[in-house]
Coordinates of C-alpha atoms and ligand atoms in Angstrom, one line a residue:
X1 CA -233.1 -87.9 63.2
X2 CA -232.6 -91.4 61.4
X3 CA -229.6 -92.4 62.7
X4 CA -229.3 -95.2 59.9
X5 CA -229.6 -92.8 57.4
X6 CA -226.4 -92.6 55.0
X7 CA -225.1 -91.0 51.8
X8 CA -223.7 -91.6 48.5
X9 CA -222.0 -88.6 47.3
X10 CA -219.2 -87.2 45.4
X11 CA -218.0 -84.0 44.5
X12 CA -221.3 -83.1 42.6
X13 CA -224.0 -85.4 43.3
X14 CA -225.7 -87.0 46.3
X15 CA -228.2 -89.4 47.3
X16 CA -229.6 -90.0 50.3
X17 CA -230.9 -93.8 52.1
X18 CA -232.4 -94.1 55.1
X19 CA -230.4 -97.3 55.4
X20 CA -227.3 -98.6 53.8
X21 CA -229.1 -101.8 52.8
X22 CA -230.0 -101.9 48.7
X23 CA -230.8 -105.1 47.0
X24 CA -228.1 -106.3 44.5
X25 CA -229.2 -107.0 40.6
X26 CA -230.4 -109.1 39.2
X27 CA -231.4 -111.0 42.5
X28 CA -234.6 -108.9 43.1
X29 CA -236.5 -109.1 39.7
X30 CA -237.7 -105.3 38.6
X31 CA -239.1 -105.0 42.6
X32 CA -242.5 -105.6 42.0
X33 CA -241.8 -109.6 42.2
X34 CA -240.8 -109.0 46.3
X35 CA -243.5 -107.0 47.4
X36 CA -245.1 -109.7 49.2
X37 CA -242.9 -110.6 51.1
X38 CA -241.8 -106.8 52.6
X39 CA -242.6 -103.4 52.4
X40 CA -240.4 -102.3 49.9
X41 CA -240.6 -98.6 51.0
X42 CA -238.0 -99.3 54.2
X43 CA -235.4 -100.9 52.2
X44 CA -232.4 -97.9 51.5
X45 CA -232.4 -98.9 48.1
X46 CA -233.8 -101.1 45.5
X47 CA -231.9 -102.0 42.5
X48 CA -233.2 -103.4 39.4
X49 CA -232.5 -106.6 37.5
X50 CA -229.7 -105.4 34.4
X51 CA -231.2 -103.2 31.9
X52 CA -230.2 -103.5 27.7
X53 CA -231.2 -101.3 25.2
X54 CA -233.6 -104.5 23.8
X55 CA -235.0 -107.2 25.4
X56 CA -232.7 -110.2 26.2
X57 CA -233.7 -114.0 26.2
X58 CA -230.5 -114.9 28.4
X59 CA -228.5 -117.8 28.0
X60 CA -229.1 -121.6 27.4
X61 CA -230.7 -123.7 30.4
X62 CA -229.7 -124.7 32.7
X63 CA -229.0 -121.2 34.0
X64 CA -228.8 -122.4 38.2
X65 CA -226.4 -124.8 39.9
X66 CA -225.9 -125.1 43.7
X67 CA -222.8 -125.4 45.1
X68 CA -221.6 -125.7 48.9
X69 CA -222.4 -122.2 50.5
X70 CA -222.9 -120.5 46.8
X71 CA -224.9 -120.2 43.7
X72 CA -224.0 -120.4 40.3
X73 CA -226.0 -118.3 37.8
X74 CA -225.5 -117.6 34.0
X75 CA -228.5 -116.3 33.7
X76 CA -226.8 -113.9 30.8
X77 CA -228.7 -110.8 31.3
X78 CA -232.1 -111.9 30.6
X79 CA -234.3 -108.7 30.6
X80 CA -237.2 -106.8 29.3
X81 CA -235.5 -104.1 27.9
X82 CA -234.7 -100.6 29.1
X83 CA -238.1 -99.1 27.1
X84 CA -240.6 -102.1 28.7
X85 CA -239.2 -101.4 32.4
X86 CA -240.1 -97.6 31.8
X87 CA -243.0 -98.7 30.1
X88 CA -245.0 -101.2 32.3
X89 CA -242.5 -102.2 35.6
X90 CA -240.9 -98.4 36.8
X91 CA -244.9 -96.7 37.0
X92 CA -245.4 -99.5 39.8
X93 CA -242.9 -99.1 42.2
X94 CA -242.8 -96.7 45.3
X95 CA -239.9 -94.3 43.7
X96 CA -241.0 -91.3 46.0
X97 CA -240.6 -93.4 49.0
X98 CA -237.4 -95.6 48.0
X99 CA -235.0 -94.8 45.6
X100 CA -234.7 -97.0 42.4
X101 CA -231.6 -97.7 41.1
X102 CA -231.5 -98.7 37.6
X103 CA -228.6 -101.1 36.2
X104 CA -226.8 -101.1 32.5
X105 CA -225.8 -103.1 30.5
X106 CA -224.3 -102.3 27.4
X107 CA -222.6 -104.4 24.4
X108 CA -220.6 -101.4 23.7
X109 CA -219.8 -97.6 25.3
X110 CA -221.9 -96.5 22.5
X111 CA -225.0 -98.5 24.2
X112 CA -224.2 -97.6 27.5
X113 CA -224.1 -93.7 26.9
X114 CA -227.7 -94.4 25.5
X115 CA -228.7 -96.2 28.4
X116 CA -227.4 -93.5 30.6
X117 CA -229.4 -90.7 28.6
X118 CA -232.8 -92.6 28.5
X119 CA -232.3 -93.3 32.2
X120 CA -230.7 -90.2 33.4
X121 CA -233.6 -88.2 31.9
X122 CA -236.3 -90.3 34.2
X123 CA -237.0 -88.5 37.1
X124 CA -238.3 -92.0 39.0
X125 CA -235.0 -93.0 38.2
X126 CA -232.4 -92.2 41.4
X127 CA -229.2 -93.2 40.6
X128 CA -227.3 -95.1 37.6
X129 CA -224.9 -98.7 38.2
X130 CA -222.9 -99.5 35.5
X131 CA -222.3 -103.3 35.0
X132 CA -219.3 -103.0 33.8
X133 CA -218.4 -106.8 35.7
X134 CA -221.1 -109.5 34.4
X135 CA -219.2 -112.4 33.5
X136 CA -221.6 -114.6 31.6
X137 CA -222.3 -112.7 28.3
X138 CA -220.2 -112.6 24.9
X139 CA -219.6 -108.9 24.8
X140 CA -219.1 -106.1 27.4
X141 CA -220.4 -106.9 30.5
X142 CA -216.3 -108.0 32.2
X143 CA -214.6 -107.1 29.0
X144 CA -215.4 -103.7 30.1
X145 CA -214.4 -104.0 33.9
X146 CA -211.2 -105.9 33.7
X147 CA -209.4 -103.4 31.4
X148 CA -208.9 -99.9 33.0
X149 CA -209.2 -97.6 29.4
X150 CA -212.5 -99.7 28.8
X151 CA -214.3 -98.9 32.8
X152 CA -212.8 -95.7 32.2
X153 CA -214.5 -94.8 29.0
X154 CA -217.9 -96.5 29.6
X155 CA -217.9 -94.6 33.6
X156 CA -217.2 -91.4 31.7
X157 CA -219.6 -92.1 28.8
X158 CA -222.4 -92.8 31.3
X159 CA -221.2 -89.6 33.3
X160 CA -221.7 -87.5 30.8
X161 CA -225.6 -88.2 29.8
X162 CA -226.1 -89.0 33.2
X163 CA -227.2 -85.6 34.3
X164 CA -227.4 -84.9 37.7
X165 CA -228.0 -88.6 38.9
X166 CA -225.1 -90.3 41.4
X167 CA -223.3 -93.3 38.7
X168 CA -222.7 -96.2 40.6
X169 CA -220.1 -98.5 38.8
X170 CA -220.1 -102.2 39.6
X171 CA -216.7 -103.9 39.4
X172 CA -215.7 -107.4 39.0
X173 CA -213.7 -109.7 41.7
X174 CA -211.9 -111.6 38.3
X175 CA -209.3 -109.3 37.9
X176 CA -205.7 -109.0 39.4
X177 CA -205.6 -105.2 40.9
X178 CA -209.5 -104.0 41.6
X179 CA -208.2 -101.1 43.1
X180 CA -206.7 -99.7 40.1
X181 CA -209.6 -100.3 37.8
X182 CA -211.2 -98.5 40.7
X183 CA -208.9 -95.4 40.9
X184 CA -210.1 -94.8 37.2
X185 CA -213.5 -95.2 37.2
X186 CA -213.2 -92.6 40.1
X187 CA -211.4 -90.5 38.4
X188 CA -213.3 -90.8 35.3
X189 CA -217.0 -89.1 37.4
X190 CA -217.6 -92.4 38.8
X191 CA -219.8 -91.6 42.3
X192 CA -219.3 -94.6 44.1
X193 CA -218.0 -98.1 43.6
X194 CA -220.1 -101.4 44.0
X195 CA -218.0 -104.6 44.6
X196 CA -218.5 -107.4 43.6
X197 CA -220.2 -109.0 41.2
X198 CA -219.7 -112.8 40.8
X199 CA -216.7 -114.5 40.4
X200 CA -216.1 -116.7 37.2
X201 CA -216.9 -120.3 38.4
X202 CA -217.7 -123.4 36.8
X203 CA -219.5 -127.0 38.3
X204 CA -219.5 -130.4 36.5
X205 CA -221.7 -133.8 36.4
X206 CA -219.2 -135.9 37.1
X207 CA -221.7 -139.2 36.5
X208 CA -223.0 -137.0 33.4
X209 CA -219.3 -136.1 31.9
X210 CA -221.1 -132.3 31.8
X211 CA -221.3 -128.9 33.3
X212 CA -224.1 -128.3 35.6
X213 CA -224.7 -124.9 33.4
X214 CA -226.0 -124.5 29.7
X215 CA -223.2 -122.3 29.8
X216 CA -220.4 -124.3 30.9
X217 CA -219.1 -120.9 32.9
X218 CA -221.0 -118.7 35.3
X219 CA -220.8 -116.5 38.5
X220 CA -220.4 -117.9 41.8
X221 CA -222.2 -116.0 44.7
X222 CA -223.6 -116.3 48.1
X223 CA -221.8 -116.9 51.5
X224 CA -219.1 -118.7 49.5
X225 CA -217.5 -115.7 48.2
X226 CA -218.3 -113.4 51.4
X227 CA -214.8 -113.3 52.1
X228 CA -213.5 -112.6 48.8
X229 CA -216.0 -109.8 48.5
X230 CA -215.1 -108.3 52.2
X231 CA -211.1 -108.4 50.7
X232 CA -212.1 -106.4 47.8
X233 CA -214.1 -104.0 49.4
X234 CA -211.1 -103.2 52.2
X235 CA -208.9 -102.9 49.0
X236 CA -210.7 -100.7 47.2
X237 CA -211.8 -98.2 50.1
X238 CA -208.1 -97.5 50.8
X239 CA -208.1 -96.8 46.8
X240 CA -210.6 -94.1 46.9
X241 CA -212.7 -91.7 48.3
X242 CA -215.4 -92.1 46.5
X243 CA -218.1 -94.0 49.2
X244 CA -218.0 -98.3 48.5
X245 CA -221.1 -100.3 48.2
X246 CA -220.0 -104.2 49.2
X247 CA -221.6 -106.8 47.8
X248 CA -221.4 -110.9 47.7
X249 CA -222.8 -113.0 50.6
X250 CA -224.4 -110.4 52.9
X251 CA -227.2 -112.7 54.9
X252 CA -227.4 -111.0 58.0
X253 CA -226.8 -107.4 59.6
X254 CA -224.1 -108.8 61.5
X255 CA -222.8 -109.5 57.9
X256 CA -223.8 -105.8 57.2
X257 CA -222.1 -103.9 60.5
X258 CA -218.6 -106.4 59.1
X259 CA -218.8 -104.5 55.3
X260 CA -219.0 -101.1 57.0
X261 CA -216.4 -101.8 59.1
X262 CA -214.2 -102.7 56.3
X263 CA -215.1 -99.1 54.6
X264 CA -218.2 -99.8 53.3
X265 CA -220.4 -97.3 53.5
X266 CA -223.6 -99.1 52.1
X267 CA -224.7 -102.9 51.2
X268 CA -226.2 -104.5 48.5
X269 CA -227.9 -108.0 49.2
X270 CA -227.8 -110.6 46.5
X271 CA -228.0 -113.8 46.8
X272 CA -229.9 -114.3 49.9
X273 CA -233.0 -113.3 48.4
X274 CA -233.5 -115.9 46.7
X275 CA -232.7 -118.7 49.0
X276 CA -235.3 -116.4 51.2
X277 CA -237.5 -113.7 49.9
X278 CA -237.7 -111.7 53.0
X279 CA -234.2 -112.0 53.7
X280 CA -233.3 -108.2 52.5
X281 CA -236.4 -106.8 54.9
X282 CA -235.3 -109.0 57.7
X283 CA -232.0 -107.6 57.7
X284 CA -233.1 -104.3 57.3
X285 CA -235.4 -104.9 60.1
X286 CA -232.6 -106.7 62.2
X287 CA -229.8 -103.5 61.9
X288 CA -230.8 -101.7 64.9
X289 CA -230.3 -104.5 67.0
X290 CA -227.0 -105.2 65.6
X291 CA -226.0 -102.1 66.1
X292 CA -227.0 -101.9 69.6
X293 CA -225.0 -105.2 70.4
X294 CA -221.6 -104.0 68.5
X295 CA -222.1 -100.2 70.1
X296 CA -222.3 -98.6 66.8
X297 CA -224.0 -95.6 67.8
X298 CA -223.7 -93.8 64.5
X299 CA -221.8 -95.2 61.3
X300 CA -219.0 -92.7 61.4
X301 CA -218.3 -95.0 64.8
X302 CA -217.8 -97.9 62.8
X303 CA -217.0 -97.1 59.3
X304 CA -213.3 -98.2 58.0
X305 CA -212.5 -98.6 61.9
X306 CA -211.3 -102.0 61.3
X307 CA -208.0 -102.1 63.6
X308 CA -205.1 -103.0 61.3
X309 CA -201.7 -103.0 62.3
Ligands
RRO401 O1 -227.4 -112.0 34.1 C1 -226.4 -112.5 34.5 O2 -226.0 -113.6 34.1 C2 -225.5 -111.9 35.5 C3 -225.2 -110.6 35.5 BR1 -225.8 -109.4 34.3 C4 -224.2 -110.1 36.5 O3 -223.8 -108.9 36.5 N1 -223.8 -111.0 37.4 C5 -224.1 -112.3 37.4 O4 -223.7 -113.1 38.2 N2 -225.0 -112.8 36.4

């Protein structure tokens, strides 16, 4: 028995990882890109860089700044395009050995039910996030996630041409009650919840009199915002019971075993790939251990047991 197996499941659908650790978009190219740093069979998950109904040339340079402990990105959804990634990128990756998670992004919930039929009728395809938190494009993207009617009609939308694949909806830290944007997407078929994206940030040249971005805005990550993303997972796991998927700073497994004990049931790791491209298979590789050292014999042991008076 794989005793680091867990499950993302609601009501109707289910999908199984033989770890909790995923990779976060956007961070880990279409996949391919990593391979030579780790076999990308033992990671739980693997999810894909943001996915538009056309191909996307992103935002002005300079789309990087580095700040103490974080990253700033406003990359703007640069992408190949959903019909490209089916195309040339999906036929390469192990999908019977590890289960690919596609991301959407739609301008509107018209492009995001498409999305959700093109990529609900793959059968490579394992599971559906719905980006409904990006905050360096125009339209959508946080639009969507920081107004409850809006993430509940683009979670249902996607639901419903879905099929039978789990949707995963990632929410955005840049709102003022996460756990009631993510009562509704749970209510409205959502499977689980990933949180959190990045939150809206800005850096300047001081000598320069200019932002560090082509954007002026972008989204902050890394270790910097670990503790912002622990708070909102705790929060939203006492708001549902749909399983949580934290995200935002994870560079360890000790960082890992500290998500699941807030309620996480799974991880996504972000940001750490790209200061190191082995960092996702290194944690993967480093769980057991942790485990061992914080008695977690099996996740049920650990999961939400955070001792709160
Ligand atoms: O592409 C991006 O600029 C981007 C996206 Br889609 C996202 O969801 N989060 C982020 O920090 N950057």
């Amino acid at each position: 028995m794989n005793k680091l197996a867990v499950t993302l499941a609601d009501q109707h659908v289910s999908l199984s990882l033989k770890n909790p650790v995923l990779t976060a978009s956007g961070t880990f190219g279409y996949g391919l890109e990593f391979a030579p740093y780790g076999d990308l069979r033992k990671l739980g998950g693997l999810v894909v860089k943001g996915l538009s109904l056309v191909p996307r040339d992103g935002n002005p340079m300079p789309r990087i700044a580095e700040t103490p402990s974080g990253l700033l990105n406003s990359v703007g959804l640069q992408n190949c395009g959903v019909e490209a990634f089916l195309r040339h990128k999906l036929p390469l990756l192990p999908s019977a050995d590890v289960p690919i998670i596609a991301n959407l992004y739609g301008a509107s919930e018209e492009d995001f039910a498409s999305l959700a039929g093109i990529l609900g009728a793959e059968p490579a395809i394992a599971a559906l996030e719905v980006n409904v938190s990006c905050p360096n494009v125009k339209q959508g993207g946080a639009a969507f996630g920081q107004d409850p009617f809006a993430a509940a009609a683009v979670t249902e939308a996607v639901r419903k041409n879905a099929g039978d694949k789990p949707v995963i909806v990632k929410l955005s830290p840049n709102v003022s009650d996460l756990a009631a944007i993510a009562r509704v997407c749970e209510a409205a078929g959502a499977t689980a919840i990933s949180c959190i994206n990045s939150l809206s940030a800005m850096a300047v040249d001081l000598a320069g009199r200019k932002p560090l971005l082509g954007n002026v805005l972008g989204g902050l990550s890394g270790p910097a915002v670990k503790p912002v993303a622990l708070r909102c997972v705790w929060q939203v796991c006492r708001a549902v019971s749909i399983p949580v998927i934290g995200v935002g700073g994870i560079s360890s497994a000790e960082d890992v075993l500290e998500f699941i004990l807030v309620g996480a049931t799974a991880v996504q790791i972000g940001t750490a790939n790209i200061l190191r491209p082995d960092s996702v298979f290194r944690i993967v590789q480093d769980l057991p251990a942790a485990c061992e050292k914080y008695g977690v014999e099996r996740w049920e042991d650990l999961r939400g047991k955070l001792a709160v008076d």
